[in-house]
Amino acid sequence: MTEAYLEIKNLEKRFGKLWALRDVNLQIEQGEYVVILGPTGAGKTTLLKIIAGLIKPTSGEIYKNSNLLNPFPPEKRNLAYLPQTSDYSLFPYMDVWENTIFSPKMKGEKPYDEIRSLCDEILDMVNLRARYNAFPDELSGGMKQRVALARAIAADADIFLFDEPLRALDARLRIKLRTEVKKLVTDLNKTTLHVTHDFEESVSIADRIIIINEGEIIQFDSPKDIYDYPTSLFSAYFFGETNLLAAKRLERKNGTYFVQIKNHVLAVENIRSNNSTKTKKNDKNEVVIAIKADKIHITPQNTIEKETDSYNYFHGVVSHSYYLGKWVNLEVTVEGISRDILVAIPSSELMKYKIGTNVILYVSIDDMECFEEPWSRIRKIEAA
Amino acid sequence: MIPSSYKEKLKKYETRLIVFFSNPTVNILWYGLIILFFLSLILFPTIFVLFYVIKEFSTIQTEIIANEVYRLQIFEALSYSVTVSVIITIIDLIFGLPIAWILVRREFRFKSILNSIIELPLAVPTAGLGFSVALFWGVTPGIAEKPIFALNFIQDALPILVLFHFTTTFPYVVRSLAAILEEIDVTLEIAAKTCGASKFTAARTVSLPLFRSGVATAMILSLAKSLSDTGGVMTLLATIGSLKQTGTTVIGEWKHAYQDWKIEGVPYEDLLNNDLASLLPPDPETLIPSMAFMSALMIFVAIILVFLAKLFAKRAKVPFRKVIPYFEWKISDGAAPKARSILSFGFLVIFVIIPSFFLIIYVFQGIGGVNILTLNDWMIFGQSILFSVFVASVATIANVTVGVPMAIFIARKNNRFSRIMDSLIDIPYVVPSSALGFSVGLFWTSQIFFPANELFFVVMAHISMTFPFIVRNTIGGLSELDTSYEDAARSLGAKPIQTFRNVTLPVVKFSIIAGAIMSFTRSIGETGATLAVSPNSITAPVFIVDLIKNQGNYFFAALTTIILILISSLLIFVLRAKVTRRRRR
């Protein structure tokens, strides 16, 4: 394997007694667009700031291109950090032009003529050359975002560090700009770390996603891999709409694992053992099943015969339905399961599932993930 | 046009400077120097007197505490100081809260005018203010021609002291209360109102409990200010012909007596007013330990009172949690709020604005008095004004150079050391200025490295006294600027010093200037510290005190005050105009 472009080894950060980051190891390739996804307070911003050199880690090393970065102050690391503020930390007393040339001017390595032609080019790239003399408070949210991007590009940094760059925009603009940002950065072949807590945003732009929770990296994979094969209960829940069900472990038969929820017996491929340092293993028999809402097959009860000898079937009644445009979310009440099961179906099938319809749910054995976790974890994860 | 070669040279020099200051070792040395400066030149001189008192305690015990007359004298002065400052703190809170509330929450036509009127008394040096207040309220035996409208009925020291301190502290209290009130979210009150609370109930039960820090700040402000005033009390009491003393004036008087005795060999009893002279010990040398003792007592009292105020603001429960809906609705609507506003403003005008500027009427009435003044008078007058401006400018410049890095250290470096500094900064502010001045003088005469120089001592005392203004203001400005701007700048390749110049300074500049203005006006109006360091340094306020107390030349004193007000207003105006012009290039 080739040497990674950005490598983080055994990084830890403690604020007093509180662990902000624990045992972080990462290898990121040149030109990759990596999204850091996690709930508020997971340590995303701390990780970014440590890479930028704005916070000193408690221990651990950061390498860029095999060079140790730790001893260098932020200005010598050649990384462009874009903080998480509603105005993108554009300097309020400088106009668009001054903001854009800020970095080359401060570094003072290039003659002014060169800086000028370079920055003209960059402002063209983000379509803001006409507004070069506008001050940040005269610009719209999207424009500010593009100025911030121009400023980062002008810095000619090796790695971009974006902390929730789309946070302050309205939903529509966010969708438009996220692809724009990605395109621009990929065209320049820059390595990017992008922090967000928005699942959709992360899936749509990331080459790879780092899922982080309570200072620990939960999973680092491509979006599809995380969706299909979550390695922990947290990444299963945090990624997409997921049903979490408390179940009991049964005896293993013919190489298949069985679990039980009240009177339902389910076959699962595997039970992932718990390797997190945080949760206590109090009961070996408690497991949690995660099923994505769109991986559940639903059929009206009258269409097929009852297959009593097969596993992974549930009988239930549609109790609520939520229309979401392209999709409809149904809540199905199943006898013996305390909470309703969320099922996503295409809107075209809505007519078949009126409220009160009796339905049969089926989940294929490979679409079900089973984790060895105490049941109390469900409530904890959902509350966060 | 600057020639380009020169420009290039300048740029090269600048780059070299930037590189020099970005060196981590230089950085640490720089901060070390700043802290050393603060500790050795500001903090330590301020409280040096405490060490002196401990060292000389046996002398103090035999000479002062054992002497009953002396003990009584000190006790009386102290109790006057404490009584007045406690009364003032309570009155300030009671009347300051509604006015601050109206200034922040209510919109009306003359709001901006009112806002600036409230700040006006701050520009009047307290020595002049004392005279002005005495003219308005007090019986003035020394003045033949009483100005029209003068109320002229108070003869006792205590009520007039209370009135005077109310005039001096009230603007400060209202301003600081308003500043903090502005930070409290209005939507909380709106939410309370939509839940059915009346305006009054909402303000009382929702916003007021959030206001603890504001109340603490305001209480400390009025305590510290009323404990420390010297010049104003001197002119005030002299004008109404009272021989009473407060803690700070005692220090000033003794120092004066001591100095004259030393320099001119005049029997010092003659220099004091009779009342005080009869109480003094036969040996003038014991004046030094007695002044030290008095200063230490004042510092001690100030610290205790401030501590109690903080405790009170933290612990005190909001009075009567019970809501009386009918009554509170009634006073929230209709004529009641209007009546309250009118009452508050009438109060403000009668007790603060008119007494502050009453001496203007006096000067206009007696304008013919100008002719009596000789050239020599005008010479001393000019010298004193120049001296004041000089001292205030040097102190302000020194404080900006040291105070701004200090503020950055406290606001941006989050370590144990900076937190300690944060709590030490305010000490010179709480210590009464006479005690502070005496302590600074004592410290600088005790050391052996610098030759004794009175001018230098005076400047040092003013630096110590005004240091917290610059630092506090700058910290305030820094805490409003999100660190993310600085983070972004650093990450984009700007060195710390470049970040400060290009990103931080344009924003905090206004706070620094505001601090500088406060420091300048405070320094130019200060009497107590100057007198306690060196009674022979005639700054303008000292000159005013001298005119009123010893020469009875009231007219000239009033004129000097007005000119001093004009000078500081002009300076403030120029500084403000310069800043606002630069705002939008």
PDB file of C-alpha atoms in Angstrom, chain A residues 136-311:
ATOM      1  CA  PRO A 136     -19.327  40.689   3.080  1.00  0.00           C
ATOM      2  CA  ASP A 137     -22.466  42.166   4.623  1.00  0.00           C
ATOM      3  CA  GLU A 138     -23.651  43.199   1.174  1.00  0.00           C
ATOM      4  CA  LEU A 139     -23.524  39.659  -0.180  1.00  0.00           C
ATOM      5  CA  SER A 140     -26.086  36.858  -0.046  1.00  0.00           C
ATOM      6  CA  GLY A 141     -25.364  33.653   1.833  1.00  0.00           C
ATOM      7  CA  GLY A 142     -24.409  31.755  -1.296  1.00  0.00           C
ATOM      8  CA  MET A 143     -22.100  34.522  -2.469  1.00  0.00           C
ATOM      9  CA  LYS A 144     -20.374  34.671   0.894  1.00  0.00           C
ATOM     10  CA  GLN A 145     -19.842  30.971   0.691  1.00  0.00           C
ATOM     11  CA  ARG A 146     -18.235  31.346  -2.720  1.00  0.00           C
ATOM     12  CA  VAL A 147     -15.977  34.147  -1.499  1.00  0.00           C
ATOM     13  CA  ALA A 148     -14.854  31.924   1.347  1.00  0.00           C
ATOM     14  CA  LEU A 149     -14.113  29.232  -1.190  1.00  0.00           C
ATOM     15  CA  ALA A 150     -12.196  31.678  -3.380  1.00  0.00           C
ATOM     16  CA  ARG A 151     -10.191  32.768  -0.370  1.00  0.00           C
ATOM     17  CA  ALA A 152      -9.307  29.174   0.422  1.00  0.00           C
ATOM     18  CA  ILE A 153      -8.377  28.423  -3.184  1.00  0.00           C
ATOM     19  CA  ALA A 154      -6.177  31.512  -3.364  1.00  0.00           C
ATOM     20  CA  ALA A 155      -4.278  30.208  -0.363  1.00  0.00           C
ATOM     21  CA  ASP A 156      -3.143  27.375  -2.622  1.00  0.00           C
ATOM     22  CA  ALA A 157      -3.443  25.053   0.336  1.00  0.00           C
ATOM     23  CA  ASP A 158      -2.747  21.333   0.063  1.00  0.00           C
ATOM     24  CA  ILE A 159      -5.788  20.321   2.076  1.00  0.00           C
ATOM     25  CA  PHE A 160      -9.101  22.088   2.550  1.00  0.00           C
ATOM     26  CA  LEU A 161     -10.734  21.813   5.948  1.00  0.00           C
ATOM     27  CA  PHE A 162     -14.385  22.836   5.764  1.00  0.00           C
ATOM     28  CA  ASP A 163     -16.375  23.014   8.995  1.00  0.00           C
ATOM     29  CA  GLU A 164     -20.063  22.811   8.104  1.00  0.00           C
ATOM     30  CA  PRO A 165     -19.610  25.025   5.060  1.00  0.00           C
ATOM     31  CA  LEU A 166     -23.283  24.881   4.039  1.00  0.00           C
ATOM     32  CA  ARG A 167     -24.875  25.268   7.413  1.00  0.00           C
ATOM     33  CA  ALA A 168     -26.228  28.782   7.061  1.00  0.00           C
ATOM     34  CA  LEU A 169     -27.890  28.309   3.667  1.00  0.00           C
ATOM     35  CA  ASP A 170     -31.476  27.417   2.938  1.00  0.00           C
ATOM     36  CA  ALA A 171     -32.259  23.871   1.853  1.00  0.00           C
ATOM     37  CA  ARG A 172     -32.409  24.435  -1.876  1.00  0.00           C
ATOM     38  CA  LEU A 173     -29.211  26.447  -2.102  1.00  0.00           C
ATOM     39  CA  ARG A 174     -27.472  23.911   0.067  1.00  0.00           C
ATOM     40  CA  ILE A 175     -28.186  21.169  -2.428  1.00  0.00           C
ATOM     41  CA  LYS A 176     -27.001  23.312  -5.332  1.00  0.00           C
ATOM     42  CA  LEU A 177     -23.866  24.527  -3.631  1.00  0.00           C
ATOM     43  CA  ARG A 178     -22.712  21.217  -2.241  1.00  0.00           C
ATOM     44  CA  THR A 179     -22.272  19.778  -5.711  1.00  0.00           C
ATOM     45  CA  GLU A 180     -20.662  23.031  -6.846  1.00  0.00           C
ATOM     46  CA  VAL A 181     -18.134  22.897  -4.030  1.00  0.00           C
ATOM     47  CA  LYS A 182     -17.355  19.299  -4.676  1.00  0.00           C
ATOM     48  CA  LYS A 183     -16.854  19.865  -8.406  1.00  0.00           C
ATOM     49  CA  LEU A 184     -14.582  22.846  -7.897  1.00  0.00           C
ATOM     50  CA  VAL A 185     -12.424  21.097  -5.361  1.00  0.00           C
ATOM     51  CA  THR A 186     -12.180  17.875  -7.353  1.00  0.00           C
ATOM     52  CA  ASP A 187     -11.232  19.790 -10.501  1.00  0.00           C
ATOM     53  CA  LEU A 188      -8.356  21.318  -8.570  1.00  0.00           C
ATOM     54  CA  ASN A 189      -7.443  17.862  -7.305  1.00  0.00           C
ATOM     55  CA  LYS A 190      -7.411  19.042  -3.697  1.00  0.00           C
ATOM     56  CA  THR A 191      -7.781  16.806  -0.701  1.00  0.00           C
ATOM     57  CA  THR A 192     -10.753  17.905   1.357  1.00  0.00           C
ATOM     58  CA  LEU A 193     -12.126  17.221   4.812  1.00  0.00           C
ATOM     59  CA  HIS A 194     -15.700  18.383   5.144  1.00  0.00           C
ATOM     60  CA  VAL A 195     -17.524  18.347   8.483  1.00  0.00           C
ATOM     61  CA  THR A 196     -21.294  18.035   8.605  1.00  0.00           C
ATOM     62  CA  HIS A 197     -24.076  16.483  10.615  1.00  0.00           C
ATOM     63  CA  ASP A 198     -26.358  16.172   7.604  1.00  0.00           C
ATOM     64  CA  PHE A 199     -26.604  12.596   6.400  1.00  0.00           C
ATOM     65  CA  GLU A 200     -27.898  13.480   2.931  1.00  0.00           C
ATOM     66  CA  GLU A 201     -25.177  16.046   2.343  1.00  0.00           C
ATOM     67  CA  SER A 202     -22.490  13.578   3.285  1.00  0.00           C
ATOM     68  CA  VAL A 203     -23.798  10.783   1.069  1.00  0.00           C
ATOM     69  CA  SER A 204     -24.160  13.021  -1.973  1.00  0.00           C
ATOM     70  CA  ILE A 205     -20.634  14.401  -2.048  1.00  0.00           C
ATOM     71  CA  ALA A 206     -18.278  12.126  -0.153  1.00  0.00           C
ATOM     72  CA  ASP A 207     -15.790   9.731  -1.626  1.00  0.00           C
ATOM     73  CA  ARG A 208     -15.479   8.312   1.834  1.00  0.00           C
ATOM     74  CA  ILE A 209     -17.235   9.102   5.093  1.00  0.00           C
ATOM     75  CA  ILE A 210     -15.840   9.134   8.613  1.00  0.00           C
ATOM     76  CA  ILE A 211     -18.550   8.495  11.169  1.00  0.00           C
ATOM     77  CA  ILE A 212     -17.577   9.863  14.512  1.00  0.00           C
ATOM     78  CA  ASN A 213     -19.348   9.715  17.849  1.00  0.00           C
ATOM     79  CA  GLU A 214     -18.234  10.707  21.354  1.00  0.00           C
ATOM     80  CA  GLY A 215     -14.711  11.279  20.141  1.00  0.00           C
ATOM     81  CA  GLU A 216     -14.277   7.879  18.548  1.00  0.00           C
ATOM     82  CA  ILE A 217     -14.210   6.982  14.890  1.00  0.00           C
ATOM     83  CA  ILE A 218     -17.041   4.527  14.405  1.00  0.00           C
ATOM     84  CA  GLN A 219     -16.586   3.712  10.739  1.00  0.00           C
ATOM     85  CA  PHE A 220     -14.564   4.994   7.789  1.00  0.00           C
ATOM     86  CA  ASP A 221     -15.864   3.722   4.461  1.00  0.00           C
ATOM     87  CA  SER A 222     -17.526   4.679   1.218  1.00  0.00           C
ATOM     88  CA  PRO A 223     -21.151   5.847   1.600  1.00  0.00           C
ATOM     89  CA  LYS A 224     -22.515   2.666   0.062  1.00  0.00           C
ATOM     90  CA  ASP A 225     -20.486   0.402   2.301  1.00  0.00           C
ATOM     91  CA  ILE A 226     -21.596   2.241   5.411  1.00  0.00           C
ATOM     92  CA  TYR A 227     -25.214   2.060   4.282  1.00  0.00           C
ATOM     93  CA  ASP A 228     -25.162  -1.602   3.427  1.00  0.00           C
ATOM     94  CA  TYR A 229     -22.676  -2.889   5.970  1.00  0.00           C
ATOM     95  CA  PRO A 230     -22.634  -0.742   9.066  1.00  0.00           C
ATOM     96  CA  THR A 231     -20.051  -2.065  11.463  1.00  0.00           C
ATOM     97  CA  SER A 232     -21.703  -0.735  14.569  1.00  0.00           C
ATOM     98  CA  LEU A 233     -25.108   0.049  15.914  1.00  0.00           C
ATOM     99  CA  PHE A 234     -24.323   3.750  15.820  1.00  0.00           C
ATOM    100  CA  SER A 235     -23.416   3.894  12.150  1.00  0.00           C
ATOM    101  CA  ALA A 236     -26.431   1.771  11.336  1.00  0.00           C
ATOM    102  CA  TYR A 237     -28.726   4.171  13.131  1.00  0.00           C
ATOM    103  CA  PHE A 238     -27.106   7.431  12.099  1.00  0.00           C
ATOM    104  CA  PHE A 239     -27.020   6.598   8.424  1.00  0.00           C
ATOM    105  CA  GLY A 240     -30.464   6.734   6.823  1.00  0.00           C
ATOM    106  CA  GLU A 241     -33.772   5.801   8.418  1.00  0.00           C
ATOM    107  CA  THR A 242     -33.299   2.751  10.536  1.00  0.00           C
ATOM    108  CA  ASN A 243     -35.477   0.615  12.792  1.00  0.00           C
ATOM    109  CA  LEU A 244     -33.742  -0.546  15.947  1.00  0.00           C
ATOM    110  CA  LEU A 245     -35.309  -3.548  17.644  1.00  0.00           C
ATOM    111  CA  ALA A 246     -34.384  -5.169  20.911  1.00  0.00           C
ATOM    112  CA  ALA A 247     -34.008  -8.956  20.583  1.00  0.00           C
ATOM    113  CA  LYS A 248     -32.776 -12.000  22.481  1.00  0.00           C
ATOM    114  CA  ARG A 249     -30.036 -14.262  21.253  1.00  0.00           C
ATOM    115  CA  LEU A 250     -31.022 -17.898  20.627  1.00  0.00           C
ATOM    116  CA  GLU A 251     -28.979 -21.051  19.985  1.00  0.00           C
ATOM    117  CA  ARG A 252     -27.015 -21.178  16.776  1.00  0.00           C
ATOM    118  CA  LYS A 253     -28.283 -23.800  14.308  1.00  0.00           C
ATOM    119  CA  ASN A 254     -26.616 -25.019  11.130  1.00  0.00           C
ATOM    120  CA  GLY A 255     -24.319 -22.041  10.940  1.00  0.00           C
ATOM    121  CA  THR A 256     -27.189 -19.539  11.165  1.00  0.00           C
ATOM    122  CA  TYR A 257     -27.706 -17.238  14.111  1.00  0.00           C
ATOM    123  CA  PHE A 258     -31.191 -16.901  15.517  1.00  0.00           C
ATOM    124  CA  VAL A 259     -32.666 -14.168  17.592  1.00  0.00           C
ATOM    125  CA  GLN A 260     -36.055 -13.706  19.130  1.00  0.00           C
ATOM    126  CA  ILE A 261     -38.387 -10.748  19.552  1.00  0.00           C
ATOM    127  CA  LYS A 262     -41.323 -11.860  21.672  1.00  0.00           C
ATOM    128  CA  ASN A 263     -42.982 -14.538  19.545  1.00  0.00           C
ATOM    129  CA  HIS A 264     -41.018 -13.764  16.360  1.00  0.00           C
ATOM    130  CA  VAL A 265     -37.906 -15.711  15.562  1.00  0.00           C
ATOM    131  CA  LEU A 266     -35.465 -14.121  13.149  1.00  0.00           C
ATOM    132  CA  ALA A 267     -32.507 -15.574  11.297  1.00  0.00           C
ATOM    133  CA  VAL A 268     -29.518 -13.305  10.923  1.00  0.00           C
ATOM    134  CA  GLU A 269     -26.267 -13.692   9.075  1.00  0.00           C
ATOM    135  CA  ASN A 270     -24.005 -12.672  11.852  1.00  0.00           C
ATOM    136  CA  ILE A 271     -23.987 -11.126  15.297  1.00  0.00           C
ATOM    137  CA  ARG A 272     -21.377  -8.433  15.553  1.00  0.00           C
ATOM    138  CA  SER A 273     -19.671  -8.502  18.864  1.00  0.00           C
ATOM    139  CA  ASN A 274     -19.279  -5.287  20.748  1.00  0.00           C
ATOM    140  CA  ASN A 275     -15.722  -3.935  20.606  1.00  0.00           C
ATOM    141  CA  SER A 276     -16.371  -0.390  21.702  1.00  0.00           C
ATOM    142  CA  THR A 277     -14.508   0.649  24.824  1.00  0.00           C
ATOM    143  CA  LYS A 278     -17.427   2.567  26.230  1.00  0.00           C
ATOM    144  CA  THR A 279     -20.408   0.245  26.599  1.00  0.00           C
ATOM    145  CA  LYS A 280     -20.434  -2.353  29.301  1.00  0.00           C
ATOM    146  CA  LYS A 281     -21.328  -5.851  28.354  1.00  0.00           C
ATOM    147  CA  ASN A 282     -23.891  -6.626  30.980  1.00  0.00           C
ATOM    148  CA  ASP A 283     -25.959  -9.295  29.242  1.00  0.00           C
ATOM    149  CA  LYS A 284     -24.550 -11.457  26.531  1.00  0.00           C
ATOM    150  CA  ASN A 285     -28.018 -12.396  25.346  1.00  0.00           C
ATOM    151  CA  GLU A 286     -29.229  -8.883  24.617  1.00  0.00           C
ATOM    152  CA  VAL A 287     -28.818  -7.943  20.968  1.00  0.00           C
ATOM    153  CA  VAL A 288     -30.109  -5.104  18.828  1.00  0.00           C
ATOM    154  CA  ILE A 289     -31.316  -5.524  15.270  1.00  0.00           C
ATOM    155  CA  ALA A 290     -31.026  -2.705  12.768  1.00  0.00           C
ATOM    156  CA  ILE A 291     -33.176  -2.703   9.641  1.00  0.00           C
ATOM    157  CA  LYS A 292     -33.181   0.117   7.105  1.00  0.00           C
ATOM    158  CA  ALA A 293     -36.677   1.394   6.341  1.00  0.00           C
ATOM    159  CA  ASP A 294     -36.292   0.954   2.582  1.00  0.00           C
ATOM    160  CA  LYS A 295     -35.047  -2.633   2.818  1.00  0.00           C
ATOM    161  CA  ILE A 296     -38.245  -4.028   4.209  1.00  0.00           C
ATOM    162  CA  HIS A 297     -40.493  -5.792   1.702  1.00  0.00           C
ATOM    163  CA  ILE A 298     -44.113  -5.082   2.336  1.00  0.00           C
ATOM    164  CA  THR A 299     -47.164  -6.806   0.852  1.00  0.00           C
ATOM    165  CA  PRO A 300     -50.866  -6.598   1.615  1.00  0.00           C
ATOM    166  CA  GLN A 301     -51.850  -9.662   3.591  1.00  0.00           C
ATOM    167  CA  ASN A 302     -54.449 -11.055   1.200  1.00  0.00           C
ATOM    168  CA  THR A 303     -52.088 -11.434  -1.752  1.00  0.00           C
ATOM    169  CA  ILE A 304     -49.923 -14.261  -0.476  1.00  0.00           C
ATOM    170  CA  GLU A 305     -50.354 -17.278   1.714  1.00  0.00           C
ATOM    171  CA  LYS A 306     -49.162 -17.255   5.256  1.00  0.00           C
ATOM    172  CA  GLU A 307     -45.728 -18.838   5.367  1.00  0.00           C
ATOM    173  CA  THR A 308     -45.509 -20.005   8.895  1.00  0.00           C
ATOM    174  CA  ASP A 309     -42.365 -22.067   8.629  1.00  0.00           C
ATOM    175  CA  SER A 310     -40.180 -19.265   7.274  1.00  0.00           C
ATOM    176  CA  TYR A 311     -38.333 -16.787   9.412  1.00  0.00           C
TER     177      TYR A 311
END
